[in-house]
GROMACS .gro file of C-alpha atoms in nm:
model
  257
    1UNK     CA    1   0.000   0.000   0.000
    2UNK     CA    2   0.106   0.360  -0.051
    3UNK     CA    3   0.248   0.539   0.252
    4UNK     CA    4   0.221   0.914   0.291
    5UNK     CA    5   0.510   1.156   0.332
    6UNK     CA    6   0.632   1.152   0.693
    7UNK     CA    7   0.496   0.808   0.785
    8UNK     CA    8   0.737   0.631   1.026
    9UNK     CA    9   0.932   0.349   0.862
   10UNK     CA   10   1.177   0.250   1.135
   11UNK     CA   11   1.270   0.366   1.487
   12UNK     CA   12   1.626   0.362   1.618
   13UNK     CA   13   1.691   0.327   1.993
   14UNK     CA   14   1.716   0.689   2.113
   15UNK     CA   15   1.939   0.599   2.409
   16UNK     CA   16   1.967   0.889   2.653
   17UNK     CA   17   1.834   1.152   2.413
   18UNK     CA   18   1.488   1.180   2.578
   19UNK     CA   19   1.657   1.244   2.915
   20UNK     CA   20   1.882   1.508   2.758
   21UNK     CA   21   1.579   1.686   2.613
   22UNK     CA   22   1.401   1.690   2.949
   23UNK     CA   23   1.720   1.805   3.126
   24UNK     CA   24   1.770   2.098   2.888
   25UNK     CA   25   1.401   2.192   2.916
   26UNK     CA   26   1.428   2.197   3.297
   27UNK     CA   27   1.743   2.413   3.286
   28UNK     CA   28   1.578   2.654   3.043
   29UNK     CA   29   1.277   2.688   3.274
   30UNK     CA   30   1.507   2.757   3.572
   31UNK     CA   31   1.724   3.008   3.382
   32UNK     CA   32   1.416   3.183   3.245
   33UNK     CA   33   1.298   3.241   3.600
   34UNK     CA   34   1.645   3.363   3.698
   35UNK     CA   35   1.655   3.607   3.408
   36UNK     CA   36   1.312   3.739   3.500
   37UNK     CA   37   1.408   3.782   3.868
   38UNK     CA   38   1.734   3.949   3.769
   39UNK     CA   39   1.544   4.195   3.551
   40UNK     CA   40   1.322   4.289   3.843
   41UNK     CA   41   1.629   4.352   4.060
   42UNK     CA   42   1.803   4.536   3.777
   43UNK     CA   43   1.505   4.771   3.738
   44UNK     CA   44   1.542   4.855   4.107
   45UNK     CA   45   1.919   4.896   4.080
   46UNK     CA   46   2.009   4.584   4.281
   47UNK     CA   47   2.165   4.370   4.005
   48UNK     CA   48   2.506   4.366   3.845
   49UNK     CA   49   2.535   4.386   3.467
   50UNK     CA   50   2.785   4.101   3.455
   51UNK     CA   51   2.538   3.869   3.627
   52UNK     CA   52   2.265   3.965   3.383
   53UNK     CA   53   2.489   3.892   3.084
   54UNK     CA   54   2.594   3.557   3.235
   55UNK     CA   55   2.232   3.446   3.286
   56UNK     CA   56   2.135   3.547   2.932
   57UNK     CA   57   2.439   3.362   2.788
   58UNK     CA   58   2.359   3.046   2.984
   59UNK     CA   59   1.997   3.061   2.869
   60UNK     CA   60   2.103   3.094   2.502
   61UNK     CA   61   2.340   2.798   2.535
   62UNK     CA   62   2.070   2.579   2.688
   63UNK     CA   63   1.824   2.670   2.414
   64UNK     CA   64   2.082   2.577   2.148
   65UNK     CA   65   2.158   2.249   2.327
   66UNK     CA   66   1.786   2.171   2.349
   67UNK     CA   67   1.738   2.235   1.977
   68UNK     CA   68   2.026   1.999   1.897
   69UNK     CA   69   1.898   1.726   2.129
   70UNK     CA   70   1.546   1.752   1.982
   71UNK     CA   71   1.690   1.732   1.629
   72UNK     CA   72   1.891   1.421   1.719
   73UNK     CA   73   1.582   1.265   1.877
   74UNK     CA   74   1.371   1.329   1.568
   75UNK     CA   75   1.634   1.159   1.354
   76UNK     CA   76   1.591   0.834   1.546
   77UNK     CA   77   1.260   0.792   1.364
   78UNK     CA   78   1.311   0.728   0.992
   79UNK     CA   79   1.015   0.854   0.793
   80UNK     CA   80   0.895   0.831   0.435
   81UNK     CA   81   1.072   1.103   0.233
   82UNK     CA   82   0.782   1.113  -0.015
   83UNK     CA   83   0.450   0.947  -0.092
   84UNK     CA   84   0.546   0.598  -0.202
   85UNK     CA   85   0.559   0.226  -0.139
   86UNK     CA   86   0.769   0.057   0.130
   87UNK     CA   87   0.941  -0.219  -0.069
   88UNK     CA   88   1.174  -0.379   0.187
   89UNK     CA   89   1.309  -0.314   0.535
   90UNK     CA   90   1.679  -0.378   0.581
   91UNK     CA   91   1.701  -0.364   0.960
   92UNK     CA   92   1.530  -0.562   1.235
   93UNK     CA   93   1.485  -0.531   1.609
   94UNK     CA   94   1.823  -0.563   1.780
   95UNK     CA   95   2.035  -0.478   1.474
   96UNK     CA   96   2.323  -0.231   1.515
   97UNK     CA   97   2.275   0.060   1.276
   98UNK     CA   98   2.567   0.282   1.184
   99UNK     CA   99   2.548   0.639   1.061
  100UNK     CA  100   2.438   0.650   0.696
  101UNK     CA  101   2.342   0.283   0.679
  102UNK     CA  102   2.025   0.207   0.475
  103UNK     CA  103   1.726   0.096   0.680
  104UNK     CA  104   1.459   0.052   0.412
  105UNK     CA  105   1.392   0.064   0.040
  106UNK     CA  106   1.105   0.287  -0.066
  107UNK     CA  107   0.973   0.337  -0.418
  108UNK     CA  108   0.813   0.639  -0.577
  109UNK     CA  109   0.573   0.478  -0.825
  110UNK     CA  110   0.379   0.793  -0.909
  111UNK     CA  111   0.568   0.813  -1.238
  112UNK     CA  112   0.751   0.527  -1.406
  113UNK     CA  113   1.041   0.540  -1.648
  114UNK     CA  114   1.064   0.279  -1.921
  115UNK     CA  115   1.384   0.215  -2.116
  116UNK     CA  116   1.359   0.035  -2.448
  117UNK     CA  117   1.550   0.031  -2.775
  118UNK     CA  118   1.487   0.055  -3.147
  119UNK     CA  119   1.712  -0.101  -3.413
  120UNK     CA  120   1.928   0.125  -3.624
  121UNK     CA  121   1.716   0.047  -3.931
  122UNK     CA  122   1.428   0.241  -3.770
  123UNK     CA  123   1.626   0.532  -3.627
  124UNK     CA  124   1.552   0.770  -3.914
  125UNK     CA  125   1.175   0.716  -3.875
  126UNK     CA  126   1.198   0.770  -3.498
  127UNK     CA  127   1.256   1.140  -3.559
  128UNK     CA  128   0.889   1.166  -3.657
  129UNK     CA  129   0.750   1.013  -3.336
  130UNK     CA  130   0.444   1.206  -3.216
  131UNK     CA  131   0.338   1.000  -2.915
  132UNK     CA  132   0.382   0.681  -2.716
  133UNK     CA  133   0.194   0.427  -2.511
  134UNK     CA  134   0.295   0.142  -2.284
  135UNK     CA  135   0.128  -0.194  -2.346
  136UNK     CA  136   0.106  -0.462  -2.076
  137UNK     CA  137  -0.003  -0.816  -2.152
  138UNK     CA  138  -0.115  -1.035  -1.864
  139UNK     CA  139  -0.070  -1.412  -1.843
  140UNK     CA  140  -0.432  -1.449  -1.952
  141UNK     CA  141  -0.368  -1.257  -2.271
  142UNK     CA  142  -0.552  -0.942  -2.160
  143UNK     CA  143  -0.399  -0.617  -2.281
  144UNK     CA  144  -0.385  -0.283  -2.099
  145UNK     CA  145  -0.261   0.037  -2.261
  146UNK     CA  146  -0.129   0.345  -2.083
  147UNK     CA  147  -0.043   0.680  -2.245
  148UNK     CA  148   0.323   0.772  -2.214
  149UNK     CA  149   0.559   1.053  -2.308
  150UNK     CA  150   0.887   1.021  -2.495
  151UNK     CA  151   1.158   1.190  -2.288
  152UNK     CA  152   1.466   1.099  -2.487
  153UNK     CA  153   1.584   0.914  -2.796
  154UNK     CA  154   1.955   0.844  -2.784
  155UNK     CA  155   2.161   0.993  -3.064
  156UNK     CA  156   2.425   0.722  -3.034
  157UNK     CA  157   2.374   0.351  -3.095
  158UNK     CA  158   2.487   0.083  -2.854
  159UNK     CA  159   2.792  -0.069  -3.028
  160UNK     CA  160   2.704  -0.417  -2.903
  161UNK     CA  161   2.339  -0.422  -3.016
  162UNK     CA  162   2.336  -0.148  -3.284
  163UNK     CA  163   2.020  -0.017  -3.118
  164UNK     CA  164   1.922   0.330  -2.998
  165UNK     CA  165   1.795   0.370  -2.644
  166UNK     CA  166   1.455   0.532  -2.592
  167UNK     CA  167   1.327   0.662  -2.258
  168UNK     CA  168   0.955   0.714  -2.199
  169UNK     CA  169   0.763   0.802  -1.883
  170UNK     CA  170   0.406   0.733  -1.779
  171UNK     CA  171   0.187   0.842  -1.490
  172UNK     CA  172   0.119   0.583  -1.221
  173UNK     CA  173  -0.051   0.795  -0.955
  174UNK     CA  174  -0.244   0.502  -0.806
  175UNK     CA  175   0.070   0.283  -0.796
  176UNK     CA  176  -0.116   0.022  -0.999
  177UNK     CA  177   0.194  -0.082  -1.195
  178UNK     CA  178   0.493  -0.231  -1.011
  179UNK     CA  179   0.852  -0.131  -1.074
  180UNK     CA  180   1.049  -0.366  -1.300
  181UNK     CA  181   0.744  -0.496  -1.490
  182UNK     CA  182   0.805  -0.615  -1.847
  183UNK     CA  183   0.613  -0.402  -2.095
  184UNK     CA  184   0.596  -0.318  -2.462
  185UNK     CA  185   0.639   0.039  -2.580
  186UNK     CA  186   0.460   0.159  -2.894
  187UNK     CA  187   0.580   0.482  -3.054
  188UNK     CA  188   0.324   0.660  -3.272
  189UNK     CA  189   0.402   0.817  -3.608
  190UNK     CA  190   0.195   1.068  -3.804
  191UNK     CA  191  -0.080   0.917  -4.022
  192UNK     CA  192   0.037   0.790  -4.359
  193UNK     CA  193  -0.131   0.665  -4.672
  194UNK     CA  194  -0.096   0.288  -4.709
  195UNK     CA  195  -0.257  -0.020  -4.859
  196UNK     CA  196  -0.382  -0.311  -4.655
  197UNK     CA  197  -0.170  -0.618  -4.731
  198UNK     CA  198  -0.219  -0.970  -4.588
  199UNK     CA  199   0.081  -1.098  -4.400
  200UNK     CA  200   0.115  -1.391  -4.642
  201UNK     CA  201   0.231  -1.145  -4.906
  202UNK     CA  202   0.516  -1.004  -4.693
  203UNK     CA  203   0.874  -1.122  -4.726
  204UNK     CA  204   1.222  -1.011  -4.628
  205UNK     CA  205   1.516  -0.940  -4.854
  206UNK     CA  206   1.882  -1.011  -4.785
  207UNK     CA  207   1.902  -0.694  -4.575
  208UNK     CA  208   1.625  -0.811  -4.341
  209UNK     CA  209   1.389  -0.548  -4.484
  210UNK     CA  210   1.022  -0.630  -4.504
  211UNK     CA  211   0.872  -0.601  -4.849
  212UNK     CA  212   0.604  -0.710  -5.092
  213UNK     CA  213   0.651  -0.959  -5.372
  214UNK     CA  214   0.576  -0.799  -5.706
  215UNK     CA  215   0.569  -1.003  -6.026
  216UNK     CA  216   0.552  -0.833  -6.363
  217UNK     CA  217   0.436  -0.987  -6.687
  218UNK     CA  218   0.790  -0.973  -6.818
  219UNK     CA  219   0.915  -1.209  -6.548
  220UNK     CA  220   0.925  -1.572  -6.665
  221UNK     CA  221   1.158  -1.728  -6.407
  222UNK     CA  222   0.987  -1.917  -6.122
  223UNK     CA  223   1.171  -1.722  -5.852
  224UNK     CA  224   1.013  -1.391  -5.758
  225UNK     CA  225   1.233  -1.091  -5.687
  226UNK     CA  226   1.132  -0.848  -5.415
  227UNK     CA  227   1.140  -0.514  -5.589
  228UNK     CA  228   0.945  -0.292  -5.352
  229UNK     CA  229   0.992  -0.253  -4.979
  230UNK     CA  230   0.809  -0.082  -4.698
  231UNK     CA  231   0.957   0.024  -4.362
  232UNK     CA  232   0.915  -0.242  -4.094
  233UNK     CA  233   0.763   0.017  -3.865
  234UNK     CA  234   0.462   0.034  -4.092
  235UNK     CA  235   0.364  -0.328  -4.039
  236UNK     CA  236   0.182  -0.451  -3.731
  237UNK     CA  237   0.174  -0.800  -3.579
  238UNK     CA  238  -0.098  -0.912  -3.818
  239UNK     CA  239   0.103  -0.795  -4.118
  240UNK     CA  240  -0.110  -0.486  -4.183
  241UNK     CA  241   0.035  -0.142  -4.244
  242UNK     CA  242   0.011   0.082  -3.941
  243UNK     CA  243   0.160   0.405  -3.811
  244UNK     CA  244   0.354   0.275  -3.514
  245UNK     CA  245   0.693   0.135  -3.431
  246UNK     CA  246   0.593  -0.204  -3.297
  247UNK     CA  247   0.751  -0.290  -2.964
  248UNK     CA  248   1.022  -0.025  -2.953
  249UNK     CA  249   1.251  -0.321  -2.903
  250UNK     CA  250   1.477  -0.560  -3.083
  251UNK     CA  251   1.204  -0.818  -3.136
  252UNK     CA  252   1.116  -0.685  -3.481
  253UNK     CA  253   0.753  -0.774  -3.450
  254UNK     CA  254   0.591  -0.891  -3.771
  255UNK     CA  255   0.917  -0.973  -3.947
  256UNK     CA  256   0.880  -1.345  -3.890
  257UNK     CA  257   0.546  -1.362  -4.066
   0.00000   0.00000   0.00000
């Protein structure tokens, strides 16, 4: 469940800090009375200036010491730094905790970042991206779609995969989606004129480009040469032309049809 900002997550043994706070409070109360009594005497001419200054200095020191003790005491309770989900606790009752040691892992799921990649063959078309959505498929086959925003498209390819990294973000205010979930990212392109083609008519050439077999009357040999190609991003899983980059990944959806 989502915890609100300031909710206690863990409490560290405060030791003698509560006693220090009470001690400083008692001294402040006593010195405040002394300062007040000294002022009364001073108004009547029966008090020395040096004594007045000493009382005021002691009172200021005690107030500073109290503020420090109260601050240290507050720090013994670790609280949520933001509205989020408590994922794991890393300390248990009786553990020794050192300064700066992690005590819990909390997640801010209000907005999720998704990193995917597109192959270099589609990089030129990615410059025309106008929108994005994240698609989640459950084990039952149900599909959920969430609007997303493209934050960044890398201008340098990964030398190992020859793919360009894409970063998109989506709102998750209700923390419905967990962190680390496997998703599919669909990048939208502007509308384009296209013909509907059954997937049986699609083939790939030697460059792994998806195309359409075209046979002219002049061709008499039994083998058919692919003479016209369409960008892979214009073909969906069913082999139909669309206006999206399917998957935003290296899976090349539709190319195995």
